[in-house]
GROMACS .gro file of C-alpha atoms in nm:
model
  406
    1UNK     CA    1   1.438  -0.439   0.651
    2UNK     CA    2   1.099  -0.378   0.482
    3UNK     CA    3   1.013  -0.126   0.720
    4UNK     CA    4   1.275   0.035   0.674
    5UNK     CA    5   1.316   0.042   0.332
    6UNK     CA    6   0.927   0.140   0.288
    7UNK     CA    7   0.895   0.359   0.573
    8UNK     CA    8   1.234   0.489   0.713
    9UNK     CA    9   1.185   0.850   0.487
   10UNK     CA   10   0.838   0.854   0.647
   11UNK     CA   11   1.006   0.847   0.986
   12UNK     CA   12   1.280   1.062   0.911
   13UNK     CA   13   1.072   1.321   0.796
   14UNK     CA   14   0.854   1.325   1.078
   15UNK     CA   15   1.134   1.312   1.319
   16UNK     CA   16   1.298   1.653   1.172
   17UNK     CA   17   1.024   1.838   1.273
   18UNK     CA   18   0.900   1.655   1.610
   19UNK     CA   19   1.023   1.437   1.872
   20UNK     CA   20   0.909   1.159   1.806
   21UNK     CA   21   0.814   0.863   2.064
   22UNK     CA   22   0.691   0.530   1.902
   23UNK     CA   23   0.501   0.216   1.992
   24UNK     CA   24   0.615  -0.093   1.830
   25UNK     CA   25   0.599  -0.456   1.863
   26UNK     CA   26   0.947  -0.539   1.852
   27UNK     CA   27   1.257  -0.349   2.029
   28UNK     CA   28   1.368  -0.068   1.775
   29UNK     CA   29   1.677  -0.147   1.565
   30UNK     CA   30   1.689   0.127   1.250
   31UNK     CA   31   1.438   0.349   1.398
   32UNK     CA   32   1.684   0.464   1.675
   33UNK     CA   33   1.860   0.754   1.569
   34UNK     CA   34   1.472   0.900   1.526
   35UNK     CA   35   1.344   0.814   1.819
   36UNK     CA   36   1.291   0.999   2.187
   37UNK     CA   37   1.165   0.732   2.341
   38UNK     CA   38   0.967   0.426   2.304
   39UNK     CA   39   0.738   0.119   2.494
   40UNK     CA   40   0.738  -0.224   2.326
   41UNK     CA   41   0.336  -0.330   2.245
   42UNK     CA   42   0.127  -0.488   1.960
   43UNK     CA   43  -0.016  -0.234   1.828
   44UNK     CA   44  -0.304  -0.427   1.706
   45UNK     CA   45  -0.348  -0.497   2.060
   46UNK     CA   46  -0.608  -0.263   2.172
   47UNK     CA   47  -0.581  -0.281   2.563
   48UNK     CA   48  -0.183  -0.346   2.498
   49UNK     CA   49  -0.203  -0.054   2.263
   50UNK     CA   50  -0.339   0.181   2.538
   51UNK     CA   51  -0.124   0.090   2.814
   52UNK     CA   52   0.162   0.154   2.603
   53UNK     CA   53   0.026   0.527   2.536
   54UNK     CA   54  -0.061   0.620   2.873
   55UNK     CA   55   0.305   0.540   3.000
   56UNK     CA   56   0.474   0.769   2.721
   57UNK     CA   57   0.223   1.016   2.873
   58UNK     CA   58   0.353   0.993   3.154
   59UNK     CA   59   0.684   1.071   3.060
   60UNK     CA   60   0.642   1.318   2.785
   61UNK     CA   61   0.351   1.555   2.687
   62UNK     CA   62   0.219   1.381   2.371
   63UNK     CA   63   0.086   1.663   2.120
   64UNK     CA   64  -0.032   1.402   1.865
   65UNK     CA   65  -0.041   1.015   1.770
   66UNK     CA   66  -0.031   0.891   1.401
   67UNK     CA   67   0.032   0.540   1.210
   68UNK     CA   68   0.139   0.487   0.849
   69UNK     CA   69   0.033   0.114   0.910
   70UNK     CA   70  -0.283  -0.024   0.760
   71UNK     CA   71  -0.354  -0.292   1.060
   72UNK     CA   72  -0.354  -0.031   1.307
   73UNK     CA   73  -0.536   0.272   1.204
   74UNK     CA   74  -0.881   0.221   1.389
   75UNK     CA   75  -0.666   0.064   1.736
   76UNK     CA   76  -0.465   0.395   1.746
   77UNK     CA   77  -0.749   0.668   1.637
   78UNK     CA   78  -0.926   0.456   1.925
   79UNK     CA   79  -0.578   0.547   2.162
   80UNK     CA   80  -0.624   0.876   2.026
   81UNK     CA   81  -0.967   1.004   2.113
   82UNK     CA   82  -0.939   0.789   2.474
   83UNK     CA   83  -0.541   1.114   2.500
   84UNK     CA   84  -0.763   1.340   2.436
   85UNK     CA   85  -0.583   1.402   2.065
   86UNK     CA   86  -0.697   1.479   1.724
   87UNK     CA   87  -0.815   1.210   1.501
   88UNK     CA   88  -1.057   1.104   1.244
   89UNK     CA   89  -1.341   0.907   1.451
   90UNK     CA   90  -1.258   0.525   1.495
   91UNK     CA   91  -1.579   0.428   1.357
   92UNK     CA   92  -1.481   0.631   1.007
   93UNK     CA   93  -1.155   0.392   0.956
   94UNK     CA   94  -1.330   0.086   1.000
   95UNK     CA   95  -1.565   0.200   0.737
   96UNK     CA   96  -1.199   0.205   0.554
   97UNK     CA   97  -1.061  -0.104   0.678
   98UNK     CA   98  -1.368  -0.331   0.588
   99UNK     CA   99  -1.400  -0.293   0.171
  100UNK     CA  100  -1.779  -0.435   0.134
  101UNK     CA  101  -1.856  -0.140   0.415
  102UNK     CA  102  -1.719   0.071   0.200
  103UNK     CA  103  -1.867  -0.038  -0.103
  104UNK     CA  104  -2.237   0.003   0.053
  105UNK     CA  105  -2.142   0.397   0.165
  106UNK     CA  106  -1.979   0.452  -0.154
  107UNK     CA  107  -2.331   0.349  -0.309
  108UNK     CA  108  -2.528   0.561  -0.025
  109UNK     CA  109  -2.370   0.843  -0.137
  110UNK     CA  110  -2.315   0.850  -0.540
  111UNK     CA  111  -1.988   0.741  -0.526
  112UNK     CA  112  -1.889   0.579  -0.872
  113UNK     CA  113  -1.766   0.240  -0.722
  114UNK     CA  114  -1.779  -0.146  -0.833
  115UNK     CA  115  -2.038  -0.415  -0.787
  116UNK     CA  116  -1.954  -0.579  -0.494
  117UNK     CA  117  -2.092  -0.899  -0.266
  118UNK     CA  118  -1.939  -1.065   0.045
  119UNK     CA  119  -1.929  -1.386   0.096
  120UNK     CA  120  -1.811  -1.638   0.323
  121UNK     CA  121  -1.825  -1.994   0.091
  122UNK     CA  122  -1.749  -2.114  -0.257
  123UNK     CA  123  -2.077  -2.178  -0.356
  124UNK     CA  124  -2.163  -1.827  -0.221
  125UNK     CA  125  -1.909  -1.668  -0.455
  126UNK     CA  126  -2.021  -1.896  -0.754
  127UNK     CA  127  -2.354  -1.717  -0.685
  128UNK     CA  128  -2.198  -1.415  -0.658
  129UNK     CA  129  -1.966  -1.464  -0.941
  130UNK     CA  130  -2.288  -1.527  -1.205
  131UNK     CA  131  -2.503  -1.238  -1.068
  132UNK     CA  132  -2.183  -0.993  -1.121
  133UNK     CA  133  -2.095  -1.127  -1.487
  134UNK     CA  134  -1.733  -1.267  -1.571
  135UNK     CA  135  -1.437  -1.132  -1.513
  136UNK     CA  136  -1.462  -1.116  -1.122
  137UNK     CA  137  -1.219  -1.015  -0.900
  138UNK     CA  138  -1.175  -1.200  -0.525
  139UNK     CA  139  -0.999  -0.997  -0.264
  140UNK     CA  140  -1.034  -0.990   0.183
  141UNK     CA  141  -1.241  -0.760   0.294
  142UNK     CA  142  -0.993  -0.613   0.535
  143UNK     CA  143  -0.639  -0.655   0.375
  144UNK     CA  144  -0.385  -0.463   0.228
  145UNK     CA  145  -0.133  -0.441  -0.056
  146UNK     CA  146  -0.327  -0.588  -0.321
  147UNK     CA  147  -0.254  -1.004  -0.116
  148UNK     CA  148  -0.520  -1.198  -0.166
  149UNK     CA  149  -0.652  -1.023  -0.474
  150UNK     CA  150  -0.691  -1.202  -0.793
  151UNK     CA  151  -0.909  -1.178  -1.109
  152UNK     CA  152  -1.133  -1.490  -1.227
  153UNK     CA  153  -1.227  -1.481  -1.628
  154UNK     CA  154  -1.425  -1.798  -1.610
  155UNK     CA  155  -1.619  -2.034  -1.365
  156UNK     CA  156  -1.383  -2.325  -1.390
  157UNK     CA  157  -1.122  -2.067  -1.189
  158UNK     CA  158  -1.314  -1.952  -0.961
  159UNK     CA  159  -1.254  -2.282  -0.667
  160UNK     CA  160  -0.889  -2.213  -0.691
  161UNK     CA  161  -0.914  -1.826  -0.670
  162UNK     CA  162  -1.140  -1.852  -0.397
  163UNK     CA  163  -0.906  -2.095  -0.190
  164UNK     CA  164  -0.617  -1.842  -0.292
  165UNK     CA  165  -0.799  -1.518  -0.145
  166UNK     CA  166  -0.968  -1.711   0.160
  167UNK     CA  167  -0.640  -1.799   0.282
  168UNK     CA  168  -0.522  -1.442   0.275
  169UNK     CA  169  -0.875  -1.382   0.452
  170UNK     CA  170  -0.891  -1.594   0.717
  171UNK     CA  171  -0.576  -1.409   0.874
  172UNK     CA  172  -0.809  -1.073   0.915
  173UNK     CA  173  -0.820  -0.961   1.242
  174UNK     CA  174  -1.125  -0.737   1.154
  175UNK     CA  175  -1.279  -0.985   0.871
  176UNK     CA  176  -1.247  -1.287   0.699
  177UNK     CA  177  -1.509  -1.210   0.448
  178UNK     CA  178  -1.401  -1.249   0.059
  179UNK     CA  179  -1.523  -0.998  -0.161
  180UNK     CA  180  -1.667  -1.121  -0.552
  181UNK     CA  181  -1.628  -0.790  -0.759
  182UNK     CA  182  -1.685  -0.640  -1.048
  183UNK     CA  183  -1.386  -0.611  -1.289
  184UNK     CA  184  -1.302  -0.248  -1.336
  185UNK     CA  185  -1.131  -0.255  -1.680
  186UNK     CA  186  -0.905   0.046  -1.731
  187UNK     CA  187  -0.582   0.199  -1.600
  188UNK     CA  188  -0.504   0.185  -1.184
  189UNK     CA  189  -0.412   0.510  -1.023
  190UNK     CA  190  -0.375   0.668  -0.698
  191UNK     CA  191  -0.510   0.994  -0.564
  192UNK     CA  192  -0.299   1.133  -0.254
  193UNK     CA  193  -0.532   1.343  -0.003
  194UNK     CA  194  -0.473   1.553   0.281
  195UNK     CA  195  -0.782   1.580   0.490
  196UNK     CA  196  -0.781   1.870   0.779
  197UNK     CA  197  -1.087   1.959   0.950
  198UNK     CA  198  -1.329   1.787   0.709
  199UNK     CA  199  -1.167   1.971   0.422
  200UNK     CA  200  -0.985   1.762   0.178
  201UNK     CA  201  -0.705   1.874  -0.060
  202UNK     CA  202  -0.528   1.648  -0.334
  203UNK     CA  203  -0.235   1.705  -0.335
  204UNK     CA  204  -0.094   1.449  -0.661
  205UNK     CA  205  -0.213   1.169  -0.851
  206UNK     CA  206  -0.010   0.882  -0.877
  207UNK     CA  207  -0.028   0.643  -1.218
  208UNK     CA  208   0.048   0.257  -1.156
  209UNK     CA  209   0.185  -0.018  -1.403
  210UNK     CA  210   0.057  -0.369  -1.193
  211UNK     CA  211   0.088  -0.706  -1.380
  212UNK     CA  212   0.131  -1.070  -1.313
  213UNK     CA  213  -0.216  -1.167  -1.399
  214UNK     CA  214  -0.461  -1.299  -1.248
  215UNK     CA  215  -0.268  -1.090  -0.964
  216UNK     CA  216  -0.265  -0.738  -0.926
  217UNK     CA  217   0.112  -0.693  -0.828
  218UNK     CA  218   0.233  -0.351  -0.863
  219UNK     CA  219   0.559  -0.276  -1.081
  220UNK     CA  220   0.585   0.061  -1.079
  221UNK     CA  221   0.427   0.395  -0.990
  222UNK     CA  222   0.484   0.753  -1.137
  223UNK     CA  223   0.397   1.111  -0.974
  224UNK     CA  224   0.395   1.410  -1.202
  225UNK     CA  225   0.338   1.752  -1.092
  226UNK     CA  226   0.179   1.861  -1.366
  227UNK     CA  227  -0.042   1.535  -1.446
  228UNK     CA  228  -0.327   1.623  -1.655
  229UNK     CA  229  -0.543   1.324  -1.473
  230UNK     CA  230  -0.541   1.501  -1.172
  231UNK     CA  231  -0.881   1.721  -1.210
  232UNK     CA  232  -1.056   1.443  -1.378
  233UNK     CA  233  -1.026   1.187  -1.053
  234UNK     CA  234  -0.973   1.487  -0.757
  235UNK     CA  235  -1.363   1.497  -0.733
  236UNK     CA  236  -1.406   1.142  -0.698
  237UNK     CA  237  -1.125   1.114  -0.461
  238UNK     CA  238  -1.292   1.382  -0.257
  239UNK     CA  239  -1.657   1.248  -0.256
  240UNK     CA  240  -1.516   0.944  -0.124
  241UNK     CA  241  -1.358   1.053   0.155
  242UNK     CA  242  -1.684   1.210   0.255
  243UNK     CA  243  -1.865   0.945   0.192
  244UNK     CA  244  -1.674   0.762   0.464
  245UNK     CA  245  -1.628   1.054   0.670
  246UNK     CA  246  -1.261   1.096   0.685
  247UNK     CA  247  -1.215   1.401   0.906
  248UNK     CA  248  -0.842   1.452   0.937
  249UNK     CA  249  -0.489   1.268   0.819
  250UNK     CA  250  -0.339   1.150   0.468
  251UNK     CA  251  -0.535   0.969   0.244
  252UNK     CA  252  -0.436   0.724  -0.047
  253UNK     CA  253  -0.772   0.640  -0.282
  254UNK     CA  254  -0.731   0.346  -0.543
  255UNK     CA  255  -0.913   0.416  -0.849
  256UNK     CA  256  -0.977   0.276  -1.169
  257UNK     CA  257  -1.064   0.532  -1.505
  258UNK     CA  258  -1.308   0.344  -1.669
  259UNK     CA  259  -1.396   0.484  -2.000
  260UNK     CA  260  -1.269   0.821  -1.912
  261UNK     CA  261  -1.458   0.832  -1.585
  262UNK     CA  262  -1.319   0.775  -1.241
  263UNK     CA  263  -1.455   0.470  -1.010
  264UNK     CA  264  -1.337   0.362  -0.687
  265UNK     CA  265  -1.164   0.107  -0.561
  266UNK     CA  266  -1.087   0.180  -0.236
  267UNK     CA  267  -0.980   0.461   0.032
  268UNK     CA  268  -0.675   0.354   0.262
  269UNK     CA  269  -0.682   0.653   0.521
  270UNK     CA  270  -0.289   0.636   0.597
  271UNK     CA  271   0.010   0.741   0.412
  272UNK     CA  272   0.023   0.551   0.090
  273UNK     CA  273   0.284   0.296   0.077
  274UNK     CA  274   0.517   0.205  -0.191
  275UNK     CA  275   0.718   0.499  -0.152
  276UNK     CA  276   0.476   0.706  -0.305
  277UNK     CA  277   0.502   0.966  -0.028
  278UNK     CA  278   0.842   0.983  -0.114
  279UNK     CA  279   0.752   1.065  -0.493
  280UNK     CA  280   0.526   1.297  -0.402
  281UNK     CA  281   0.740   1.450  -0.238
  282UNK     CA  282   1.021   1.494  -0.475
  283UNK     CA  283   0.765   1.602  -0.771
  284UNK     CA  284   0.605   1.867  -0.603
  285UNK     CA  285   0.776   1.939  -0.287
  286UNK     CA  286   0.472   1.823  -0.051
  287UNK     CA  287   0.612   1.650   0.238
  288UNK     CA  288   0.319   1.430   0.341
  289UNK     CA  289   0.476   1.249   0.659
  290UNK     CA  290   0.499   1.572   0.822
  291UNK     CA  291   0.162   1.664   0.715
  292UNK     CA  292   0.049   1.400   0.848
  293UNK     CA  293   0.248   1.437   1.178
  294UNK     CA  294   0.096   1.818   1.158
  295UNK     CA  295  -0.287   1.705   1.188
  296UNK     CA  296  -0.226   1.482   1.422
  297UNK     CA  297  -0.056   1.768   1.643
  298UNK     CA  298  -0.404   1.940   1.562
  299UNK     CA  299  -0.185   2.178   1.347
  300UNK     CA  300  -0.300   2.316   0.954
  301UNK     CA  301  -0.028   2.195   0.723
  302UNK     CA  302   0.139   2.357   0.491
  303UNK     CA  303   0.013   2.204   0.113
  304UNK     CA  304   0.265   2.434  -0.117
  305UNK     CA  305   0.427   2.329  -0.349
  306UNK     CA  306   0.786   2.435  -0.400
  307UNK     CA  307   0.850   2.187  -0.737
  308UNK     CA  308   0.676   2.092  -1.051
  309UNK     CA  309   0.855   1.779  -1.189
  310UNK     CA  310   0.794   1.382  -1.177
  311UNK     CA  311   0.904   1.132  -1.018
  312UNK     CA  312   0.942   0.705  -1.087
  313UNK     CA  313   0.963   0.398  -0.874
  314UNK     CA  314   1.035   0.052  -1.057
  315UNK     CA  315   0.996  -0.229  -0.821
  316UNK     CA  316   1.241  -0.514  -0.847
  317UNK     CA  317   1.108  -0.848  -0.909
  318UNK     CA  318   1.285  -1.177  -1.049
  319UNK     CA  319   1.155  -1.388  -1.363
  320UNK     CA  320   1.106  -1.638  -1.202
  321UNK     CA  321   1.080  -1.821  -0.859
  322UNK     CA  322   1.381  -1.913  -0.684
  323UNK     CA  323   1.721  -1.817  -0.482
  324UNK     CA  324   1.879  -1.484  -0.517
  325UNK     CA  325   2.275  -1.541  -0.592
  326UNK     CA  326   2.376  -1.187  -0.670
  327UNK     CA  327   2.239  -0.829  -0.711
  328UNK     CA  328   2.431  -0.529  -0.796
  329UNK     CA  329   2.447  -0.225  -1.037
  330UNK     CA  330   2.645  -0.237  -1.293
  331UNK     CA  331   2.682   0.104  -1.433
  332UNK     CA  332   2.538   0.470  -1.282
  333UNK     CA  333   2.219   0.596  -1.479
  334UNK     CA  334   2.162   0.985  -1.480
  335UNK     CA  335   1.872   1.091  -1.260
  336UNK     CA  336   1.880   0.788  -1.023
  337UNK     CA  337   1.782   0.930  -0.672
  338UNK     CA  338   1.829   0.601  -0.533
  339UNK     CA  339   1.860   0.199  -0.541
  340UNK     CA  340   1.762   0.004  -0.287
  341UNK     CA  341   1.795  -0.350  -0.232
  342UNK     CA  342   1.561  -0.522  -0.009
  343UNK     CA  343   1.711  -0.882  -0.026
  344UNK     CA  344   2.064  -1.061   0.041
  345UNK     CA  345   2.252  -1.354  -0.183
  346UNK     CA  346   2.112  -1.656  -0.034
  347UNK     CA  347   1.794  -1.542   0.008
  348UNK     CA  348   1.431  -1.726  -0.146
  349UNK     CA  349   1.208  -1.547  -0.343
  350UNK     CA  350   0.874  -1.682  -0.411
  351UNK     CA  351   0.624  -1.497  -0.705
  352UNK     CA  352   0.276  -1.419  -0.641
  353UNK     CA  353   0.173  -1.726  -0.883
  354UNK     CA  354   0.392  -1.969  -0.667
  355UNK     CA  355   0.219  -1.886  -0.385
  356UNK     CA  356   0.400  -1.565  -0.313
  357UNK     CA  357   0.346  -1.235  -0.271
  358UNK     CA  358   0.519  -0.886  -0.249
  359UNK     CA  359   0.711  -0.950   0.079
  360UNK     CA  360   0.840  -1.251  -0.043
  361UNK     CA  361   0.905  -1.144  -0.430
  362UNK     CA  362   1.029  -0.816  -0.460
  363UNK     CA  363   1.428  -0.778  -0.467
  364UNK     CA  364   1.462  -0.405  -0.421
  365UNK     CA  365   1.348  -0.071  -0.597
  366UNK     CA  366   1.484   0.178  -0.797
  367UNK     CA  367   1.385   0.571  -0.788
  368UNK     CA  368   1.400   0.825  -1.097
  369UNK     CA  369   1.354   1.156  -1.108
  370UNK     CA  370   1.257   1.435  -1.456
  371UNK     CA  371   1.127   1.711  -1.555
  372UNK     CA  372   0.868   1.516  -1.680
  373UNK     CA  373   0.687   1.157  -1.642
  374UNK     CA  374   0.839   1.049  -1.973
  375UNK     CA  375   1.195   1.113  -1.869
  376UNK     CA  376   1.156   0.992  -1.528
  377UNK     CA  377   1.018   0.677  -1.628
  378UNK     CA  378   1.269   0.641  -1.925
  379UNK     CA  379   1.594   0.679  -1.674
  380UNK     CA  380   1.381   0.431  -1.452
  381UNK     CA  381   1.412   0.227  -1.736
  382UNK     CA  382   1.746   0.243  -1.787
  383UNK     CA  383   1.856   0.192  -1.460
  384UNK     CA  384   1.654  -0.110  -1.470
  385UNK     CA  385   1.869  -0.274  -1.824
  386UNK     CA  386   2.195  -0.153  -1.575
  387UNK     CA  387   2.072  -0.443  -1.283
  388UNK     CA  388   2.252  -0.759  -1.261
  389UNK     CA  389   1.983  -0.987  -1.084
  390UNK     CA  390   2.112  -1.359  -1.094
  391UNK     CA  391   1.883  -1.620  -0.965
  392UNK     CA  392   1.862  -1.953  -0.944
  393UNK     CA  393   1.526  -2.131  -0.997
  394UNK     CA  394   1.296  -2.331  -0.763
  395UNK     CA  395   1.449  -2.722  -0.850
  396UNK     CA  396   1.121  -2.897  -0.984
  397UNK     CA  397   1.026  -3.236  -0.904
  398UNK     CA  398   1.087  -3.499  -1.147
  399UNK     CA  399   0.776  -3.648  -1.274
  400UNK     CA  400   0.695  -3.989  -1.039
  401UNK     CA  401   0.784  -4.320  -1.267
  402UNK     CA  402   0.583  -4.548  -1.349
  403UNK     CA  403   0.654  -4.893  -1.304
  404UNK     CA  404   0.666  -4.990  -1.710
  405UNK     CA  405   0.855  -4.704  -1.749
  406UNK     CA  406   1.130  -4.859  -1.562
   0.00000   0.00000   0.00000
């Protein structure tokens, strides 16, 4: 259902335009009425990986091979170059994948970035932690999603944020480092890049609303067209993507404006998740999926754009911890292009500060559409008051008695 949800206009897209074959680790359900053909493989699964690819080129002559899926970007460049395909160079995207290696070529090359140290034990991110200056932020090294990642104010909450990010760590395939960082005050955006032969081109900028502190869990997102932000972070965006030497594909850079300046947080070289794409696409016309699918078919994609208006997302999250009983809309809102509801009745949902995280919290989403960013994000709004989310909270344990009490 996530993937589907997340992904399925990513897919959809692509599959207009190409046939499309796919690799996956589970027998296709949804993804069907897209597909050509397929082989069943973990993709993170290098040598599984590559088995998989040579027997769809056996049966079909494979023009490109893309993923939209964080875990797997160096594995299939790696399937890539061994086809004989276009793709950014393997060793590039684990320059991406591994945050503290990014942080050192961000540095290398006069990147505005964030202090950053890796470390591997409590004590080592107390150190850490006192040589930055408080607030910190912990986060994996090689993760995704913003799990994991969680801002300390003061040394008395560092042992708990450390256990909370570790844990998140220590299921890394590529690292189980933890990251102490510098605190970039200001507000989070995106910058979505198209990279084609070592030229990049940004193509929108996307502005974030994240909350539940200490956690960085991400509410909302609007695209506008016609966002003034966009020439102040483009150049940032871009040196970044050299700096890790992102050749070709669809880039998503996380950045922070920090007193009016832009500083990085990180570069995920994939199609940005969130439904951002999908925004992008319906404030400016830019259909990333298929550019995507384009440079990976060694093709130049087309970057123009055929609409100037904005676009909203509002993520739907509970109050509070507990069992989802019901979830419907109760009235239509003008300029809804869609609801979507990720969860059933009956089903848990567990916040990032219960030990949760987006997977587990979010109910749904909600998609706006305006002429402009404030309209957009004012229907969003509205369709938000015209939910009916009923949940029933996590029971909490009575308080043990004490013998005198009784």
């Amino acid at each position: 259902m996530e993937a589907q949800a997340y992904r399925g206009t990513c897919l959809q897209n692509v599959a207009a335009h190409y046939d499309v074959v796919l690799i996956s680790g589970a027998e296709p359900t949804w993804e069907n009425e897209f597909l050509l053909d397929y082989e069943i493989a973990d993709p993170a699964d290098q040598a599984a990986l590559t088995t998989a690819g040579y027997a769809l080129a056996e049966r079909h002559e494979l023009a490109g091979v893309m993923t939209w899926t964080e875990w797997y970007l160096v594995p299939v460049a790696r399937l890539a170059r061994r086809l004989g395909l276009p793709t950014t160079a393997p060793e590039a995207l684990q320059g991406c994948r591994n945050k503290h290696t990014s942080r050192s070529l961000f540095a290398r090359h006069g990147v505005p970035s964030a202090a950053s140290v890796s470390v591997r034990t409590e004590p080592e991110a107390h150190a850490a932690a006192r040589c930055i200056g408080f607030p910190v932020v912990l986060k994996p090294a090689a993760h995704a999603a913003s799990m994991g990642v969680i801002r300390v104010d003061t040394a008395d909450q560092l042992p708990v944020a450390y256990a909370f990010a570790a844990k998140t760590a220590d299921h890394g395939v590529e690292s189980t480092q933890v990251l102490v960082e510098e605190y970039l005050d200001g507000p989070e955006v995106s910058v979505e890049c198209v990279t084609h032969q070592g030229q990049t081109t940004v193509v929108a900028v996307t502005r974030k609303t994240v909350g539940m502190p200490p956690h960085f869990e991400e509410l909302a997102h609007t695209v506008d067209a016609n966002d003034p932000l966009l020439a102040t972070v483009a150049p940032a965006a871009v040196a970044a993507i050299d700096a890790l030497g992102v050749t070709d594909g669809v880039s998503h850079i996380e950045i922070r404006v920090v007193d009016g300046r832009p500083r990085l947080i990180e570069v995920n070289a994939r199609i940005a998740g969130d439904m951002i794409s999908h925004l992008v696409h319906l404030a400016t016309g830019v259909d990333l999926a298929r550019v995507a699918a384009d440079i990976a078919c060694g093709r130049t994609p087309d970057l123009t754009p055929t609409r100037r208006q904005a676009a909203a997302i509002r993520f739907i999250y509970p109050a509070y911890s507990g069992t989802l009983t019901a979830r419907r809309v109760t009235e239509p809102t003008g300029g809804v292009e869609r609801v979507c509801f990720q969860r059933q009745a009956g089903d848990p949902l567990l916040l990032p500060q219960d030990g949760g995280h987006l997977f587990t919290a979010r109910i749904g989403y909600l998609i706006t559409t305006g002429p402009t960013a404030t309209v957009a994000q004012a229907r969003a709004q509205e369709a938000y008051r015209n939910l009916d989310i009923q949940v029933d909270p996590v029971a909490q344990e009575a308080p043990a008695t004490r013998e005198n009490d009784a």
